[in-house]
Amino acid sequence: MVFSSTTHSLSALHPAKFNYNYNNVEKLKYSGVQYSSGLGHLMYDLFKNAKDIAISKKNLLCLTEVKDLTNVFDDVMEEYDIGRINGAFLLKTQDGRYLKHFNNTICVGGAGTNMVVSIVPIGDNIVELYIDDQTRLEVDTKYPYTVFPSRIILSPTKQYRQQFELDYFDGKITLKAKTADGDRFLSYGVDKTLRAVGVMLDYTSINPYIFVPEFITPSNIVVGFEPKTTEVQYFNELETFKNRYNLNIKSEKYSDTNLLATCTLNDVVDNDNSNINIALLKTNYTSTGTYVPLH
Amino acid sequence: MNSSLDILTVDTVPSDFSWDQGVDKRVPAKVSSTVGGLPLYIGYAPITTVRLSSVTDHFEFDPLNSIKGKNLRIVDFGDYYNSETNLCKALGTDGECFKHTYIMPGTYSVTIYTTDYTIITELTDVLDSSHTYFQSGVDIRENNLAWQWDNMLRKPKLPFNRSVTWDELNFQNYPDVTWNRIAGTSLTEIDKSGNIVDNTTQALIADDITTSRTGNFFIQVKEITPTAYLSATMPLTPKEYISPLTVRLSPRYTQTGSFPIEKIVWDLGDDTPNITQRRWHNSEELPFVFTGALSEDKADPRNYDVIYTYTKTPETDYSFYPSITAYACSTGTYDTCKITIGPLLPEDITTENKDLKVLQSDLTDTGTVLVGQIGKDVGVWKT
């Protein structure tokens, strides 16, 4: 019998990478280690303390220990603040005076109704500010860079005048505009008219440019999914006809199970990231098909 | 009738000024070029102080007809940033000196407005509660509210004289509030019903003529930009750069320019999201560590170091390049710098120490998959 053998150094072994792909690409939690011998290793939390792993019929199968899914997936909840999402708010100064629209001028305090500002993100924290469905705030080309309402759609080379860099954190907001003199923050001087003339030093606010938004819409959204294996018990109230279709959650108890992770070998070899499937096993089932009593 | 407007001095901070140094030293601004044949004085933010002199022709009045004259000069320094002192006023025809400090970068021109008032009598002699005295010549519905508002500040020593706020005055609601034309640094305010709100010794004005003249010079204020600097506390010898390596990164030696540092954005150089330390909201959460390096300015973002652990993994290079971007207050001018961490030596543990066992392998059309065990961890590799 003739056979050939190929020798691979440890550094020639590439750690396989896995993703769970259901609604989106849900990233698995892992960390990497590089040993001095040249071997690299990606330690997936999914595989930690695995009960068994095997290759069978071109498939990779791994039986895990009883695991909480929150330990398997990476941080899957992502928060998007205003500036990256649309939203609307009233804008006021730190001493509580609202921005108002009066006679084609944006003023701080005084007569007029409080100005509702709608944020339309067009880039990473670059936004357009609408005060009604067709009117945007625009910065004058010339000093003192007065901010005024505009219904004109500018050419692409001039659109920067209707775009602002928004920085929102912890209930405070700054808006920065591009001007001929460089970046300037929106603020107001002694005439209380909104212009790109903000001046704040260390502890001195000459023309304060930090505003406080009073949100009409949510200030942020959290997207992602919440991985968990829970035993949920429902009940519906049959006493009244009105509620007969309403199901209410009676209780929700965490019930971790063993997991079976599988993927094809071809997928592992051919792709940088392999799609892995994770199945919950009936760890907590009794032989009669009911859940084991929880403690 | 005209007023002259001449530069006495233009002082500024040196071109190597740093906000951290304070403002002890001033130097004369240079006249380095001209704009349209007029001299351009170049100073540096945050302090460029201009002193001007002005002389006005004497006003002639007619004492026989009880007509007196007053002269008011208003110097508009064209500064909407430091707007509290943008307007300087002088009553009378004596030689006057005006002074203003520019804070923000930009190019400015100065204009002097000279108004000659012909006054028929003093207001206190003729005030009648049935009269309402309007300011003429200015439509308050227009946008030029700025300098009217400035005029509404009254002398603090007189009975009714206090600084009224915009909201108190509510003077956008035409014509709820009316006032007499000014003939000095104060004014008489009479409400809609004709009641005297503020009975100061003002004058009724028969006529006025205003002329303006723009100074024959320009002021340019430049910004001194910040200089970012990042230092790292690491082991002394590269042999000790063993993964995982914990380092302390410090931005404390970042140099301020014209303005203080407002925020520092950190890129830790390992594909983790950027983190930000803001002046107006200091983050105390790890990996930030307060050092108090700038004890006089505790909100300064440079007071916060970052302690971070870098790990060499199969997915990373051997070196990491963390960087910071330091932004100045008011202008957002920034500077960026980076530093090298590494090269890191892989973890000094051999696979023999970790009990590596290859459990199974399988050939596919394009490669081999191996599964194995390192200690209690399962690994999957491919060739």
Short mmCIF file of N, CA, C and O in Angstrom, two decimals, chain B residues 300-359:
data_model
loop_
_atom_site.label_atom_id
_atom_site.label_comp_id
_atom_site.label_asym_id
_atom_site.label_seq_id
_atom_site.Cartn_x
_atom_site.Cartn_y
_atom_site.Cartn_z
N ASP B 300 -10.64 68.57 32.88
CA ASP B 300 -9.86 68.40 31.66
C ASP B 300 -9.75 66.92 31.31
O ASP B 300 -9.39 66.10 32.16
N PRO B 301 -10.06 66.57 30.06
CA PRO B 301 -9.99 65.15 29.68
C PRO B 301 -8.60 64.55 29.78
O PRO B 301 -8.45 63.33 29.82
N ARG B 302 -7.58 65.40 29.85
CA ARG B 302 -6.22 64.87 29.99
C ARG B 302 -5.96 64.30 31.37
O ARG B 302 -4.92 63.68 31.62
N ASN B 303 -6.90 64.52 32.30
CA ASN B 303 -6.76 63.94 33.63
C ASN B 303 -7.04 62.44 33.65
O ASN B 303 -6.94 61.81 34.70
N TYR B 304 -7.47 61.90 32.53
CA TYR B 304 -7.91 60.51 32.53
C TYR B 304 -6.98 59.66 31.67
O TYR B 304 -6.88 59.85 30.46
N ASP B 305 -6.29 58.73 32.32
CA ASP B 305 -5.50 57.73 31.61
C ASP B 305 -6.40 56.56 31.26
O ASP B 305 -7.54 56.45 31.74
N VAL B 306 -5.86 55.71 30.44
CA VAL B 306 -6.57 54.47 30.09
C VAL B 306 -5.65 53.30 30.43
O VAL B 306 -4.47 53.30 30.04
N ILE B 307 -6.18 52.35 31.19
CA ILE B 307 -5.43 51.13 31.47
C ILE B 307 -6.07 50.01 30.66
O ILE B 307 -7.28 49.76 30.79
N TYR B 308 -5.27 49.38 29.82
CA TYR B 308 -5.85 48.46 28.85
C TYR B 308 -4.91 47.27 28.65
O TYR B 308 -3.69 47.42 28.72
N THR B 309 -5.51 46.13 28.40
CA THR B 309 -4.72 44.91 28.18
C THR B 309 -4.79 44.51 26.71
O THR B 309 -5.89 44.35 26.16
N TYR B 310 -3.64 44.41 26.10
CA TYR B 310 -3.54 43.98 24.70
C TYR B 310 -3.17 42.51 24.65
O TYR B 310 -2.26 42.07 25.36
N THR B 311 -3.87 41.79 23.81
CA THR B 311 -3.64 40.35 23.69
C THR B 311 -3.37 40.01 22.23
O THR B 311 -4.14 40.38 21.35
N LYS B 312 -2.30 39.32 22.00
CA LYS B 312 -2.01 38.82 20.66
C LYS B 312 -2.90 37.60 20.42
O LYS B 312 -2.88 36.65 21.20
N THR B 313 -3.67 37.67 19.36
CA THR B 313 -4.52 36.53 19.01
C THR B 313 -4.22 36.16 17.56
O THR B 313 -3.50 36.90 16.86
N PRO B 314 -4.75 35.05 17.09
CA PRO B 314 -4.53 34.70 15.69
C PRO B 314 -5.09 35.75 14.73
O PRO B 314 -4.72 35.77 13.56
N GLU B 315 -5.97 36.60 15.22
CA GLU B 315 -6.60 37.59 14.33
C GLU B 315 -5.93 38.96 14.37
O GLU B 315 -6.32 39.85 13.65
N THR B 316 -4.97 39.14 15.25
CA THR B 316 -4.35 40.46 15.37
C THR B 316 -2.90 40.42 14.89
O THR B 316 -2.29 39.35 14.79
N ASP B 317 -2.39 41.63 14.64
CA ASP B 317 -0.97 41.73 14.38
C ASP B 317 -0.21 41.60 15.70
O ASP B 317 -0.82 41.59 16.78
N TYR B 318 1.09 41.63 15.58
CA TYR B 318 1.90 41.54 16.80
C TYR B 318 2.01 42.89 17.51
O TYR B 318 2.34 42.95 18.67
N SER B 319 1.75 43.96 16.75
CA SER B 319 1.81 45.29 17.36
C SER B 319 0.44 45.96 17.27
O SER B 319 -0.35 45.68 16.37
N PHE B 320 0.22 46.85 18.23
CA PHE B 320 -1.04 47.61 18.25
C PHE B 320 -0.70 49.09 18.20
O PHE B 320 0.36 49.52 18.67
N TYR B 321 -1.61 49.87 17.62
CA TYR B 321 -1.35 51.30 17.43
C TYR B 321 -2.51 52.13 18.00
O TYR B 321 -3.32 52.67 17.25
N PRO B 322 -2.59 52.22 19.32
CA PRO B 322 -3.64 53.07 19.89
C PRO B 322 -3.38 54.54 19.54
O PRO B 322 -2.22 54.97 19.41
N SER B 323 -4.45 55.29 19.40
CA SER B 323 -4.31 56.71 19.05
C SER B 323 -5.33 57.53 19.82
O SER B 323 -6.35 57.02 20.29
N ILE B 324 -5.03 58.80 19.94
CA ILE B 324 -5.99 59.75 20.52
C ILE B 324 -6.17 60.92 19.57
O ILE B 324 -5.25 61.26 18.80
N THR B 325 -7.35 61.49 19.60
CA THR B 325 -7.62 62.73 18.88
C THR B 325 -8.11 63.74 19.91
O THR B 325 -9.13 63.51 20.57
N ALA B 326 -7.35 64.81 20.08
CA ALA B 326 -7.67 65.83 21.08
C ALA B 326 -8.34 67.01 20.38
O ALA B 326 -7.79 67.55 19.41
N TYR B 327 -9.53 67.38 20.85
CA TYR B 327 -10.31 68.46 20.26
C TYR B 327 -10.26 69.68 21.17
O TYR B 327 -10.40 69.56 22.39
N ALA B 328 -10.09 70.85 20.55
CA ALA B 328 -10.08 72.10 21.32
C ALA B 328 -11.50 72.58 21.56
O ALA B 328 -12.42 72.31 20.77
N CYS B 329 -11.70 73.29 22.65
CA CYS B 329 -12.98 73.93 22.93
C CYS B 329 -13.29 74.98 21.84
O CYS B 329 -12.38 75.55 21.24
N SER B 330 -14.52 75.23 21.63
CA SER B 330 -15.05 76.33 20.81
C SER B 330 -14.84 76.16 19.31
O SER B 330 -15.71 76.52 18.53
N THR B 331 -13.70 75.66 18.88
CA THR B 331 -13.46 75.53 17.45
C THR B 331 -13.50 74.08 16.98
O THR B 331 -13.68 73.83 15.79
N GLY B 332 -13.31 73.17 17.88
CA GLY B 332 -13.27 71.76 17.49
C GLY B 332 -12.01 71.40 16.71
O GLY B 332 -11.93 70.32 16.14
N THR B 333 -11.04 72.28 16.69
CA THR B 333 -9.78 71.96 16.02
C THR B 333 -9.11 70.79 16.74
O THR B 333 -9.12 70.74 17.97
N TYR B 334 -8.55 69.89 15.97
CA TYR B 334 -8.05 68.67 16.61
C TYR B 334 -6.68 68.28 16.11
O TYR B 334 -6.22 68.75 15.07
N ASP B 335 -6.06 67.45 16.90
CA ASP B 335 -4.78 66.86 16.50
C ASP B 335 -4.81 65.40 16.94
O ASP B 335 -5.43 65.05 17.94
N THR B 336 -4.14 64.59 16.16
CA THR B 336 -4.15 63.15 16.40
C THR B 336 -2.72 62.63 16.55
O THR B 336 -1.82 63.14 15.89
N CYS B 337 -2.55 61.68 17.41
CA CYS B 337 -1.25 61.02 17.48
C CYS B 337 -1.47 59.56 17.83
O CYS B 337 -2.52 59.18 18.34
N LYS B 338 -0.50 58.76 17.52
CA LYS B 338 -0.60 57.34 17.86
C LYS B 338 0.71 56.87 18.46
O LYS B 338 1.75 57.53 18.34
N ILE B 339 0.65 55.73 19.09
CA ILE B 339 1.82 55.16 19.73
C ILE B 339 1.84 53.67 19.40
O ILE B 339 0.79 53.09 19.08
N THR B 340 3.01 53.08 19.46
CA THR B 340 3.12 51.66 19.16
C THR B 340 3.22 50.85 20.44
O THR B 340 4.04 51.15 21.31
N ILE B 341 2.38 49.86 20.55
CA ILE B 341 2.45 48.90 21.65
C ILE B 341 2.93 47.58 21.04
O ILE B 341 2.25 46.98 20.22
N GLY B 342 4.10 47.15 21.42
CA GLY B 342 4.58 45.89 20.88
C GLY B 342 5.91 46.05 20.18
O GLY B 342 6.59 47.07 20.36
N PRO B 343 6.31 45.06 19.41
CA PRO B 343 5.57 43.83 19.12
C PRO B 343 5.46 42.92 20.35
O PRO B 343 6.41 42.78 21.11
N LEU B 344 4.28 42.33 20.47
CA LEU B 344 4.03 41.46 21.61
C LEU B 344 4.52 40.05 21.31
O LEU B 344 4.33 39.53 20.20
N LEU B 345 5.16 39.47 22.29
CA LEU B 345 5.54 38.07 22.17
C LEU B 345 4.32 37.23 22.54
O LEU B 345 3.60 37.56 23.49
N PRO B 346 4.08 36.16 21.79
CA PRO B 346 2.94 35.30 22.14
C PRO B 346 3.10 34.76 23.55
O PRO B 346 4.21 34.71 24.09
N GLU B 347 2.01 34.33 24.05
CA GLU B 347 1.99 33.79 25.41
C GLU B 347 3.08 32.73 25.57
O GLU B 347 3.20 31.83 24.72
N ASP B 348 3.86 32.85 26.60
CA ASP B 348 5.02 31.97 26.75
C ASP B 348 4.61 30.63 27.33
O ASP B 348 5.09 30.21 28.37
N ILE B 349 3.69 30.02 26.67
CA ILE B 349 3.24 28.70 27.11
C ILE B 349 3.24 27.79 25.88
O ILE B 349 2.65 28.11 24.87
N THR B 350 3.89 26.70 25.97
CA THR B 350 3.92 25.79 24.84
C THR B 350 2.66 24.94 24.84
O THR B 350 1.96 24.82 25.86
N THR B 351 2.37 24.39 23.69
CA THR B 351 1.17 23.55 23.61
C THR B 351 1.33 22.29 24.45
O THR B 351 0.35 21.70 24.88
N GLU B 352 2.60 21.89 24.70
CA GLU B 352 2.80 20.72 25.55
C GLU B 352 2.30 21.02 26.96
O GLU B 352 1.66 20.21 27.61
N ASN B 353 2.59 22.26 27.40
CA ASN B 353 2.10 22.65 28.72
C ASN B 353 0.58 22.60 28.80
O ASN B 353 0.00 22.33 29.84
N LYS B 354 -0.06 22.89 27.69
CA LYS B 354 -1.52 22.99 27.70
C LYS B 354 -2.19 21.68 27.34
O LYS B 354 -3.40 21.63 27.19
N ASP B 355 -1.45 20.62 27.15
CA ASP B 355 -2.01 19.30 26.90
C ASP B 355 -2.87 19.30 25.63
O ASP B 355 -4.08 19.10 25.66
N LEU B 356 -2.20 19.55 24.47
CA LEU B 356 -2.90 19.55 23.19
C LEU B 356 -3.09 18.12 22.72
O LEU B 356 -2.16 17.33 22.67
N LYS B 357 -4.33 17.83 22.33
CA LYS B 357 -4.63 16.52 21.77
C LYS B 357 -5.47 16.72 20.52
O LYS B 357 -6.51 17.38 20.58
N VAL B 358 -4.97 16.18 19.40
CA VAL B 358 -5.80 16.18 18.20
C VAL B 358 -6.69 14.96 18.27
O VAL B 358 -6.21 13.82 18.36
N LEU B 359 -7.99 15.18 18.25
CA LEU B 359 -8.93 14.09 18.46
C LEU B 359 -9.34 13.43 17.15
O LEU B 359 -9.48 12.22 17.06
#
